[in-house]
Amino acid sequence: MGPVLVEEMIAGSTDLANPVLFKEHRALSAGPRGDTDIDYPKMSARELNVSYGGKAALHDVALDIPRNKVTALIGPSGCGKSTFIRCLNRMNDIIDNCRIEGVVDLDGENIYAQDRDVVQLRTRIGMVFQKPNPFPKSIFENVAYGPKIHGMARDREELNGIVLGSLERAGLLDEVRDRLDAPGISLSGGQQQRLCIARAIAVRPEVILMDEPCSALDPIATERIEELIMELKAQYTIIIVTHSMHQARRLSDKTGFFHMGRLVEHGDTEEVFENPRDDRTRDYVTGRTG
Amino acid sequence: MNNTADTSDDLANDLATDLPGITTRIEARLAARHRAEKRFRLLSILAVWVGLAFLGVLFVIIVHSGADAFRQTKVLVDVRLEPKDFGAPGTVDRETLGRANYQGLMKRSLREAFPQVTSRKDRKGLYRLVSSGAAFELREKVLQAPELIGQTISIWVTASDDVDMIVKGVVPRKARVDHRRLGDNQMGWLEDLESAGRVELGFNWAFFTAGDSREPELAGIAAAVIGSLYSVLVCLAIAFPLGVMSALYLESFAPRNRWTDFIEVNINNLAAVPSIVFGLLGLAIFLNVLHLPRSAPLVGGMVLALMTMPTIVIAARVAIKGVPPSVREAALAVGASPVQAVFHHVLPLAMPGILTGTIIGTARALGETAPLLMIGMVAFVVDIPTSALDPATALPVQVFLWSDIPERAFAERTSAAILVLLGFVCLMNLTAVLLRKKFEIRW
């Protein structure tokens, strides 16, 4: 596949690949769009309690996620930040003995409501996991799977457009454009993670959840992903769980600090790192514990 | 920081003073550990070789006693086909041709070959050199080429099993008269035929094309093989979908509670139930309640399916469990429904394991005798079944039946049938390996 051809495909990939039109499309479905105002959070959790087989993992968590910002969740291992992020797209549903109480709103509607369609919900909220987990299929098929099952493309050409556009936005296209048929597993760890990001954005989500996306990557690959997150922030609401305080500081606008299943402190990243109100937060962000 | 350094120094000093000669102690122990390692490896290699040796001995014995059954002695007989033997001259319709007295023709030809044999008793002995099937072979030949009538033809016919045993050397020629089934005069006629070049050992086609027979030289495994094939196909068609669906449901969708635990325990129990119990179940339910046909491969396959299903469920559950949960999560995260996640991603990855388990379960079903005895697949079946509803027997049951017959010729046929059964099982295991290779996705 020659480079010229690929450019043409992206150019011809309809309005879905056009960021401006795409934003408007989201605005329609997302209800009132507050600027960066936390009064209109993209997602918000209230009185969220989670337990695994009777063992409590989250206590009474309340947190607002602002639109088109990066929210970082930090805290020591086992503090509940991964549990929290997995509640946001109901990924915890597949864990048998997991009990979830409370409310999580997406654009003001409870995602745990009785009649909520989980499949549709997960289309709106994409997820990138800690360990890169591409399907054991080709690079193309990895990205095309989501659009295919949702019937997003009318024909092969449109599908090509979506796949190439997604790879482009995930910053991977230049590296893989001449081997789209190669297995996704054959890529390096960092490339695999970007492939997973491409796969997530291929179904046009509004929110992307990232559960320690760089913990299995080397510093250079990490830097690539961080750059990518900064770019994606313009179009998506991003929530990232991270162990690296530096990463949280570099990337995020808002930060939440979890400790032993409680959201101890949250606010502007600057504020949380410079002037933490809680002692536990101060100890953690200054490297004294954790 | 200083504090911790001090503690570790203290600890080292403590060890040196508290446990003098600790290094030598560790070294002495190390030598013993190395010896244990070596001993274990030797024993393991020995175990492998003992297993292989038993397998080798078994195989050599079966091949040794069964190989002869693949060859069969034939006798060349000159037959005068006179038109008067075939009804009115000029009539060539098959029905009249088929009704001619071929038994008589065969006897006349033998009498003419040995004119010196005159007494009734001796003649009977002479006729017994060829198989009772020889007349049918002559009939086949004539029906195929009616234009031969009027000529004298030479035809190779199957020798009787007694002659066969002598020619193959299974029964020694020098054996005492009461140790062989041919009398001295019969031995003489046989030697006459041999010196005239009229006795030959050829490939035993009948063994693969014929059904069962009371005459060993006419008995074959075709009916049993076809019966086995139908049974196994029915068994697969029932057990594979049921087993895989059960495993998928239990592993991917069912909530874990007391009920599913109960089901799991019982599936494991079911896999350990003696196979004859399934036969009894088949007899009680399929034959006595549902009134399905007796001795039919359909019922045999259903009984074998009951027996194979737990094996498939267990193998499939293990295979499904072995698929990394991250694949399922990845599919769910892009909005796949749970069923899509399972069928698009989990099942294809689990397929190699599922197929291996299925084929191993089916190979076991192929070798199963006991449950088939219960539902009447132990019949004496001469006709090759043409559907899963015809009376049939199965290969292992055929082995069981023949092993009960005292004639020497059946003994070698028993071993030969076992060889064929083993061949099928090997073929299935090979298929399992190849399928696994084909479906395996490298990570």
Short mmCIF file of N, CA, C and O in Angstrom, two decimals, chain A residues 128-246:
data_model
loop_
_atom_site.label_atom_id
_atom_site.label_comp_id
_atom_site.label_asym_id
_atom_site.label_seq_id
_atom_site.Cartn_x
_atom_site.Cartn_y
_atom_site.Cartn_z
N VAL A 128 -8.20 1.86 27.73
CA VAL A 128 -6.87 1.35 27.40
C VAL A 128 -6.31 0.73 28.67
O VAL A 128 -6.39 1.33 29.74
N PHE A 129 -5.78 -0.47 28.53
CA PHE A 129 -5.42 -1.23 29.72
C PHE A 129 -3.94 -1.10 30.06
O PHE A 129 -3.13 -0.61 29.26
N GLN A 130 -3.62 -1.61 31.25
CA GLN A 130 -2.26 -1.51 31.76
C GLN A 130 -1.26 -2.22 30.85
O GLN A 130 -0.26 -1.65 30.45
N LYS A 131 -1.61 -3.48 30.52
CA LYS A 131 -0.74 -4.24 29.63
C LYS A 131 -1.34 -4.14 28.23
O LYS A 131 -2.52 -4.35 28.07
N PRO A 132 -0.53 -3.81 27.22
CA PRO A 132 -1.09 -3.75 25.87
C PRO A 132 -1.76 -5.08 25.54
O PRO A 132 -1.15 -6.13 25.71
N ASN A 133 -3.02 -5.03 25.11
CA ASN A 133 -3.73 -6.29 24.85
C ASN A 133 -4.37 -6.31 23.46
O ASN A 133 -5.57 -6.44 23.33
N PRO A 134 -3.55 -6.18 22.40
CA PRO A 134 -4.14 -6.28 21.07
C PRO A 134 -4.72 -7.68 20.86
O PRO A 134 -4.26 -8.64 21.46
N PHE A 135 -5.76 -7.75 20.00
CA PHE A 135 -6.29 -9.07 19.63
C PHE A 135 -5.24 -9.81 18.82
O PHE A 135 -4.46 -9.18 18.11
N PRO A 136 -5.24 -11.13 18.90
CA PRO A 136 -4.28 -11.89 18.08
C PRO A 136 -4.70 -11.89 16.61
O PRO A 136 -4.96 -12.92 16.02
N LYS A 137 -4.83 -10.70 16.04
CA LYS A 137 -5.22 -10.54 14.64
C LYS A 137 -4.29 -9.50 14.02
O LYS A 137 -3.40 -9.00 14.69
N SER A 138 -4.55 -9.16 12.78
CA SER A 138 -3.69 -8.19 12.11
C SER A 138 -3.90 -6.80 12.69
O SER A 138 -4.88 -6.54 13.39
N ILE A 139 -2.97 -5.90 12.39
CA ILE A 139 -3.06 -4.52 12.86
C ILE A 139 -4.38 -3.92 12.39
O ILE A 139 -5.13 -3.31 13.15
N PHE A 140 -4.69 -4.13 11.10
CA PHE A 140 -5.92 -3.58 10.53
C PHE A 140 -7.15 -4.11 11.28
O PHE A 140 -8.01 -3.35 11.70
N GLU A 141 -7.19 -5.44 11.45
CA GLU A 141 -8.35 -6.06 12.08
C GLU A 141 -8.53 -5.59 13.52
O GLU A 141 -9.64 -5.50 14.03
N ASN A 142 -7.42 -5.33 14.19
CA ASN A 142 -7.49 -4.85 15.57
C ASN A 142 -8.31 -3.57 15.65
O ASN A 142 -9.16 -3.41 16.51
N VAL A 143 -8.02 -2.64 14.75
CA VAL A 143 -8.70 -1.35 14.78
C VAL A 143 -10.09 -1.48 14.18
O VAL A 143 -11.04 -0.84 14.63
N ALA A 144 -10.23 -2.37 13.18
CA ALA A 144 -11.50 -2.46 12.46
C ALA A 144 -12.57 -3.20 13.26
O ALA A 144 -13.76 -3.05 12.97
N TYR A 145 -12.16 -3.96 14.27
CA TYR A 145 -13.13 -4.81 14.97
C TYR A 145 -14.30 -4.01 15.54
O TYR A 145 -15.47 -4.34 15.31
N GLY A 146 -13.97 -2.94 16.29
CA GLY A 146 -15.03 -2.13 16.90
C GLY A 146 -15.99 -1.56 15.87
O GLY A 146 -17.21 -1.81 15.92
N PRO A 147 -15.47 -0.80 14.88
CA PRO A 147 -16.36 -0.26 13.84
C PRO A 147 -17.19 -1.35 13.16
O PRO A 147 -18.35 -1.14 12.82
N LYS A 148 -16.59 -2.54 12.97
CA LYS A 148 -17.32 -3.62 12.30
C LYS A 148 -18.52 -4.06 13.12
O LYS A 148 -19.63 -4.17 12.58
N ILE A 149 -18.31 -4.34 14.41
CA ILE A 149 -19.45 -4.89 15.18
C ILE A 149 -20.53 -3.84 15.37
O ILE A 149 -21.69 -4.18 15.55
N HIS A 150 -20.16 -2.55 15.31
CA HIS A 150 -21.19 -1.52 15.46
C HIS A 150 -21.80 -1.14 14.12
O HIS A 150 -22.70 -0.30 14.07
N GLY A 151 -21.27 -1.72 13.04
CA GLY A 151 -21.79 -1.38 11.73
C GLY A 151 -21.56 0.08 11.38
O GLY A 151 -22.39 0.73 10.77
N MET A 152 -20.40 0.61 11.78
CA MET A 152 -20.16 2.04 11.58
C MET A 152 -19.84 2.38 10.13
O MET A 152 -20.10 3.50 9.69
N ALA A 153 -19.25 1.41 9.41
CA ALA A 153 -18.85 1.71 8.03
C ALA A 153 -19.84 1.08 7.06
O ALA A 153 -20.26 -0.06 7.26
N ARG A 154 -20.21 1.84 6.03
CA ARG A 154 -21.16 1.31 5.05
C ARG A 154 -20.46 0.36 4.08
O ARG A 154 -21.06 -0.59 3.62
N ASP A 155 -19.21 0.64 3.76
CA ASP A 155 -18.50 -0.25 2.84
C ASP A 155 -17.02 -0.32 3.24
O ASP A 155 -16.58 0.31 4.19
N ARG A 156 -16.29 -1.08 2.47
CA ARG A 156 -14.89 -1.34 2.76
C ARG A 156 -14.08 -0.04 2.78
O ARG A 156 -13.18 0.14 3.59
N GLU A 157 -14.42 0.85 1.89
CA GLU A 157 -13.65 2.08 1.76
C GLU A 157 -13.79 2.94 3.02
O GLU A 157 -12.84 3.49 3.55
N GLU A 158 -15.03 2.99 3.50
CA GLU A 158 -15.29 3.77 4.70
C GLU A 158 -14.55 3.15 5.89
O GLU A 158 -14.00 3.87 6.73
N LEU A 159 -14.56 1.82 5.93
CA LEU A 159 -13.86 1.13 7.02
C LEU A 159 -12.37 1.45 6.97
O LEU A 159 -11.75 1.74 8.00
N ASN A 160 -11.81 1.41 5.76
CA ASN A 160 -10.40 1.78 5.60
C ASN A 160 -10.16 3.17 6.15
O ASN A 160 -9.17 3.42 6.85
N GLY A 161 -11.08 4.08 5.82
CA GLY A 161 -10.93 5.45 6.28
C GLY A 161 -10.91 5.54 7.79
O GLY A 161 -10.06 6.22 8.38
N ILE A 162 -11.83 4.84 8.43
CA ILE A 162 -11.91 4.87 9.89
C ILE A 162 -10.63 4.30 10.49
O ILE A 162 -10.03 4.89 11.41
N VAL A 163 -10.19 3.14 9.96
CA VAL A 163 -9.01 2.47 10.53
C VAL A 163 -7.78 3.35 10.37
O VAL A 163 -7.04 3.60 11.33
N LEU A 164 -7.57 3.86 9.14
CA LEU A 164 -6.36 4.66 8.90
C LEU A 164 -6.42 5.97 9.69
O LEU A 164 -5.43 6.41 10.25
N GLY A 165 -7.63 6.56 9.75
CA GLY A 165 -7.78 7.78 10.53
C GLY A 165 -7.46 7.56 12.00
O GLY A 165 -6.78 8.38 12.64
N SER A 166 -7.93 6.44 12.53
CA SER A 166 -7.68 6.15 13.94
C SER A 166 -6.20 5.90 14.20
O SER A 166 -5.64 6.37 15.19
N LEU A 167 -5.57 5.15 13.28
CA LEU A 167 -4.13 4.89 13.42
C LEU A 167 -3.36 6.21 13.35
O LEU A 167 -2.40 6.42 14.09
N GLU A 168 -3.81 7.07 12.45
CA GLU A 168 -3.17 8.37 12.29
C GLU A 168 -3.25 9.16 13.59
O GLU A 168 -2.26 9.68 14.11
N ARG A 169 -4.46 9.21 14.17
CA ARG A 169 -4.63 10.00 15.38
C ARG A 169 -3.89 9.40 16.57
O ARG A 169 -3.52 10.09 17.50
N ALA A 170 -3.69 8.06 16.51
CA ALA A 170 -2.92 7.42 17.58
C ALA A 170 -1.43 7.52 17.30
O ALA A 170 -0.62 6.94 18.04
N GLY A 171 -1.06 8.23 16.23
CA GLY A 171 0.35 8.45 15.94
C GLY A 171 1.09 7.18 15.55
O GLY A 171 2.29 7.05 15.75
N LEU A 172 0.36 6.23 14.98
CA LEU A 172 0.99 4.95 14.66
C LEU A 172 1.07 4.71 13.16
O LEU A 172 1.83 3.88 12.69
N LEU A 173 0.28 5.49 12.40
CA LEU A 173 0.12 5.18 10.99
C LEU A 173 1.45 5.15 10.24
O LEU A 173 1.71 4.23 9.45
N ASP A 174 2.33 6.14 10.51
CA ASP A 174 3.57 6.21 9.76
C ASP A 174 4.42 4.96 9.96
O ASP A 174 5.17 4.56 9.09
N GLU A 175 4.29 4.35 11.14
CA GLU A 175 5.14 3.18 11.43
C GLU A 175 4.56 1.90 10.86
O GLU A 175 5.28 0.92 10.70
N VAL A 176 3.26 1.87 10.60
CA VAL A 176 2.65 0.58 10.21
C VAL A 176 1.97 0.62 8.85
O VAL A 176 1.40 -0.38 8.44
N ARG A 177 2.05 1.76 8.14
CA ARG A 177 1.19 1.87 6.95
C ARG A 177 1.49 0.81 5.90
O ARG A 177 0.61 0.41 5.15
N ASP A 178 2.72 0.31 5.85
CA ASP A 178 3.03 -0.71 4.83
C ASP A 178 2.97 -2.13 5.38
O ASP A 178 3.39 -3.07 4.73
N ARG A 179 2.47 -2.30 6.59
CA ARG A 179 2.31 -3.68 7.09
C ARG A 179 1.05 -3.80 7.95
O ARG A 179 1.08 -4.31 9.08
N LEU A 180 -0.05 -3.32 7.39
CA LEU A 180 -1.31 -3.38 8.12
C LEU A 180 -1.80 -4.81 8.32
O LEU A 180 -2.62 -5.08 9.18
N ASP A 181 -1.27 -5.74 7.50
CA ASP A 181 -1.69 -7.14 7.62
C ASP A 181 -0.84 -7.92 8.60
O ASP A 181 -1.13 -9.08 8.87
N ALA A 182 0.23 -7.28 9.11
CA ALA A 182 1.07 -7.98 10.09
C ALA A 182 0.30 -8.13 11.39
O ALA A 182 -0.57 -7.33 11.71
N PRO A 183 0.60 -9.21 12.17
CA PRO A 183 -0.11 -9.39 13.42
C PRO A 183 0.16 -8.23 14.40
O PRO A 183 1.30 -7.73 14.46
N GLY A 184 -0.87 -7.83 15.13
CA GLY A 184 -0.70 -6.75 16.10
C GLY A 184 0.34 -7.08 17.15
O GLY A 184 1.00 -6.20 17.70
N ILE A 185 0.48 -8.39 17.42
CA ILE A 185 1.42 -8.82 18.45
C ILE A 185 2.87 -8.57 18.02
O ILE A 185 3.78 -8.56 18.83
N SER A 186 3.08 -8.42 16.70
CA SER A 186 4.46 -8.29 16.22
C SER A 186 5.03 -6.91 16.50
O SER A 186 6.22 -6.69 16.32
N LEU A 187 4.19 -5.97 16.92
CA LEU A 187 4.68 -4.62 17.20
C LEU A 187 5.42 -4.59 18.55
O LEU A 187 5.28 -5.49 19.36
N SER A 188 6.18 -3.50 18.75
CA SER A 188 6.84 -3.33 20.05
C SER A 188 5.80 -2.95 21.09
O SER A 188 4.66 -2.60 20.75
N GLY A 189 6.19 -3.02 22.37
CA GLY A 189 5.24 -2.74 23.45
C GLY A 189 4.58 -1.39 23.31
O GLY A 189 3.36 -1.26 23.43
N GLY A 190 5.39 -0.36 23.03
CA GLY A 190 4.85 0.99 22.90
C GLY A 190 3.90 1.11 21.72
O GLY A 190 2.85 1.74 21.80
N GLN A 191 4.30 0.47 20.61
CA GLN A 191 3.44 0.49 19.42
C GLN A 191 2.13 -0.24 19.70
O GLN A 191 1.06 0.19 19.27
N GLN A 192 2.24 -1.37 20.42
CA GLN A 192 1.02 -2.13 20.75
C GLN A 192 0.07 -1.26 21.57
O GLN A 192 -1.14 -1.27 21.34
N GLN A 193 0.63 -0.50 22.51
CA GLN A 193 -0.23 0.34 23.34
C GLN A 193 -0.90 1.43 22.49
O GLN A 193 -2.06 1.75 22.67
N ARG A 194 -0.16 1.98 21.52
CA ARG A 194 -0.77 2.98 20.65
C ARG A 194 -1.81 2.34 19.73
O ARG A 194 -2.82 2.96 19.39
N LEU A 195 -1.54 1.06 19.37
CA LEU A 195 -2.55 0.33 18.60
C LEU A 195 -3.83 0.19 19.42
O LEU A 195 -4.94 0.35 18.90
N CYS A 196 -3.67 -0.09 20.71
CA CYS A 196 -4.84 -0.22 21.58
C CYS A 196 -5.58 1.11 21.69
O CYS A 196 -6.81 1.14 21.78
N ILE A 197 -4.82 2.20 21.69
CA ILE A 197 -5.46 3.52 21.73
C ILE A 197 -6.22 3.76 20.42
O ILE A 197 -7.37 4.22 20.43
N ALA A 198 -5.59 3.39 19.30
CA ALA A 198 -6.26 3.52 18.01
C ALA A 198 -7.54 2.70 17.99
O ALA A 198 -8.58 3.14 17.49
N ARG A 199 -7.46 1.50 18.54
CA ARG A 199 -8.64 0.63 18.59
C ARG A 199 -9.75 1.28 19.43
O ARG A 199 -10.92 1.23 19.07
N ALA A 200 -9.34 1.92 20.54
CA ALA A 200 -10.33 2.55 21.41
C ALA A 200 -10.99 3.74 20.71
O ALA A 200 -12.20 3.91 20.79
N ILE A 201 -10.19 4.58 20.01
CA ILE A 201 -10.79 5.77 19.42
C ILE A 201 -11.51 5.48 18.11
O ILE A 201 -12.24 6.31 17.62
N ALA A 202 -11.31 4.26 17.56
CA ALA A 202 -11.96 3.92 16.30
C ALA A 202 -13.48 3.89 16.43
O ALA A 202 -14.19 4.06 15.45
N VAL A 203 -14.00 3.63 17.64
CA VAL A 203 -15.45 3.57 17.80
C VAL A 203 -16.01 4.91 18.28
O VAL A 203 -17.13 4.98 18.77
N ARG A 204 -15.25 6.00 18.12
CA ARG A 204 -15.68 7.36 18.46
C ARG A 204 -16.17 7.50 19.89
O ARG A 204 -17.32 7.84 20.13
N PRO A 205 -15.33 7.19 20.86
CA PRO A 205 -15.79 7.36 22.24
C PRO A 205 -15.77 8.84 22.63
O PRO A 205 -15.22 9.66 21.90
N GLU A 206 -16.40 9.16 23.75
CA GLU A 206 -16.33 10.53 24.25
C GLU A 206 -15.34 10.62 25.38
O GLU A 206 -14.74 11.66 25.63
N VAL A 207 -15.19 9.51 26.08
CA VAL A 207 -14.29 9.45 27.23
C VAL A 207 -13.31 8.31 26.98
O VAL A 207 -13.69 7.28 26.43
N ILE A 208 -12.03 8.51 27.32
CA ILE A 208 -11.07 7.40 27.26
C ILE A 208 -10.51 7.17 28.65
O ILE A 208 -9.98 8.10 29.28
N LEU A 209 -10.68 5.95 29.11
CA LEU A 209 -10.12 5.57 30.41
C LEU A 209 -8.78 4.90 30.16
O LEU A 209 -8.66 4.04 29.30
N MET A 210 -7.76 5.31 30.90
CA MET A 210 -6.45 4.68 30.74
C MET A 210 -5.97 4.20 32.09
O MET A 210 -5.75 4.98 33.00
N ASP A 211 -5.81 2.87 32.18
CA ASP A 211 -5.42 2.27 33.44
C ASP A 211 -3.91 1.99 33.42
O ASP A 211 -3.50 0.97 32.90
N GLU A 212 -3.13 2.89 33.95
CA GLU A 212 -1.67 2.79 33.93
C GLU A 212 -1.15 2.41 32.54
O GLU A 212 -0.50 1.37 32.39
N PRO A 213 -1.41 3.20 31.55
CA PRO A 213 -1.09 2.79 30.17
C PRO A 213 0.40 2.70 29.89
O PRO A 213 0.80 2.08 28.91
N CYS A 214 1.23 3.29 30.74
CA CYS A 214 2.66 3.32 30.45
C CYS A 214 3.48 2.45 31.39
O CYS A 214 4.71 2.42 31.29
N SER A 215 2.80 1.71 32.29
CA SER A 215 3.59 1.01 33.32
C SER A 215 4.39 -0.14 32.73
O SER A 215 5.35 -0.59 33.34
N ALA A 216 4.01 -0.62 31.53
CA ALA A 216 4.77 -1.74 30.95
C ALA A 216 5.72 -1.24 29.85
O ALA A 216 6.24 -2.04 29.08
N LEU A 217 5.92 0.08 29.77
CA LEU A 217 6.68 0.62 28.64
C LEU A 217 7.98 1.29 29.10
O LEU A 217 8.10 1.72 30.25
N ASP A 218 8.92 1.39 28.18
CA ASP A 218 10.18 2.07 28.50
C ASP A 218 9.97 3.58 28.39
O ASP A 218 8.97 4.05 27.88
N PRO A 219 10.94 4.39 28.88
CA PRO A 219 10.74 5.84 28.94
C PRO A 219 10.45 6.47 27.58
O PRO A 219 9.64 7.40 27.49
N ILE A 220 11.06 5.97 26.52
CA ILE A 220 10.84 6.59 25.21
C ILE A 220 9.43 6.34 24.72
O ILE A 220 8.73 7.25 24.28
N ALA A 221 8.99 5.08 24.86
CA ALA A 221 7.62 4.75 24.47
C ALA A 221 6.63 5.52 25.34
O ALA A 221 5.58 5.98 24.86
N THR A 222 6.98 5.68 26.61
CA THR A 222 6.12 6.42 27.53
C THR A 222 5.95 7.86 27.04
O THR A 222 4.85 8.40 27.04
N GLU A 223 7.08 8.44 26.61
CA GLU A 223 7.02 9.83 26.14
C GLU A 223 6.09 9.96 24.95
O GLU A 223 5.29 10.91 24.87
N ARG A 224 6.18 8.97 24.01
CA ARG A 224 5.29 9.00 22.84
C ARG A 224 3.82 8.99 23.27
O ARG A 224 3.01 9.73 22.74
N ILE A 225 3.51 8.13 24.22
CA ILE A 225 2.12 8.01 24.67
C ILE A 225 1.68 9.31 25.34
O ILE A 225 0.56 9.79 25.14
N GLU A 226 2.59 9.88 26.12
CA GLU A 226 2.22 11.13 26.82
C GLU A 226 1.93 12.24 25.82
O GLU A 226 0.96 12.99 25.97
N GLU A 227 2.77 12.31 24.79
CA GLU A 227 2.52 13.32 23.74
C GLU A 227 1.15 13.09 23.12
O GLU A 227 0.38 14.03 22.88
N LEU A 228 0.86 11.81 22.89
CA LEU A 228 -0.42 11.44 22.27
C LEU A 228 -1.59 11.86 23.16
O LEU A 228 -2.58 12.40 22.67
N ILE A 229 -1.44 11.64 24.46
CA ILE A 229 -2.53 12.01 25.38
C ILE A 229 -2.77 13.52 25.32
O ILE A 229 -3.91 13.97 25.29
N MET A 230 -1.67 14.28 25.26
CA MET A 230 -1.82 15.73 25.19
C MET A 230 -2.57 16.15 23.93
O MET A 230 -3.36 17.10 23.95
N GLU A 231 -2.31 15.40 22.83
CA GLU A 231 -3.01 15.73 21.59
C GLU A 231 -4.49 15.34 21.66
O GLU A 231 -5.36 16.06 21.20
N LEU A 232 -4.75 14.16 22.23
CA LEU A 232 -6.11 13.63 22.26
C LEU A 232 -7.02 14.44 23.17
O LEU A 232 -8.23 14.46 22.99
N LYS A 233 -6.42 15.10 24.14
CA LYS A 233 -7.16 15.84 25.14
C LYS A 233 -8.11 16.86 24.51
O LYS A 233 -9.18 17.15 25.05
N ALA A 234 -7.72 17.39 23.35
CA ALA A 234 -8.57 18.38 22.70
C ALA A 234 -9.94 17.80 22.33
O ALA A 234 -10.92 18.52 22.29
N GLN A 235 -9.98 16.49 22.04
CA GLN A 235 -11.23 15.90 21.57
C GLN A 235 -11.91 14.99 22.57
O GLN A 235 -13.07 14.66 22.42
N TYR A 236 -11.14 14.50 23.53
CA TYR A 236 -11.71 13.49 24.42
C TYR A 236 -11.54 13.91 25.87
O TYR A 236 -10.63 14.67 26.22
N THR A 237 -12.41 13.39 26.69
CA THR A 237 -12.22 13.50 28.12
C THR A 237 -11.39 12.29 28.53
O THR A 237 -11.76 11.16 28.23
N ILE A 238 -10.26 12.57 29.18
CA ILE A 238 -9.34 11.46 29.47
C ILE A 238 -9.18 11.30 30.98
O ILE A 238 -9.00 12.29 31.70
N ILE A 239 -9.29 10.07 31.41
CA ILE A 239 -9.03 9.77 32.82
C ILE A 239 -7.89 8.76 32.85
O ILE A 239 -7.96 7.71 32.21
N ILE A 240 -6.83 9.09 33.57
CA ILE A 240 -5.66 8.22 33.55
C ILE A 240 -5.26 7.85 34.97
O ILE A 240 -5.18 8.71 35.85
N VAL A 241 -5.09 6.55 35.16
CA VAL A 241 -4.55 6.07 36.43
C VAL A 241 -3.05 5.95 36.25
O VAL A 241 -2.59 5.41 35.24
N THR A 242 -2.28 6.46 37.17
CA THR A 242 -0.83 6.36 37.00
C THR A 242 -0.13 6.20 38.34
O THR A 242 -0.62 6.64 39.39
N HIS A 243 1.00 5.54 38.28
CA HIS A 243 1.84 5.39 39.47
C HIS A 243 2.92 6.46 39.50
O HIS A 243 3.60 6.63 40.49
N SER A 244 3.07 7.12 38.34
CA SER A 244 4.16 8.08 38.26
C SER A 244 3.63 9.47 38.57
O SER A 244 2.78 10.01 37.87
N MET A 245 4.12 10.04 39.64
CA MET A 245 3.67 11.38 40.03
C MET A 245 4.09 12.41 39.00
O MET A 245 3.40 13.38 38.74
N HIS A 246 5.27 12.15 38.40
CA HIS A 246 5.73 13.08 37.36
C HIS A 246 4.78 13.09 36.19
O HIS A 246 4.45 14.13 35.64
#
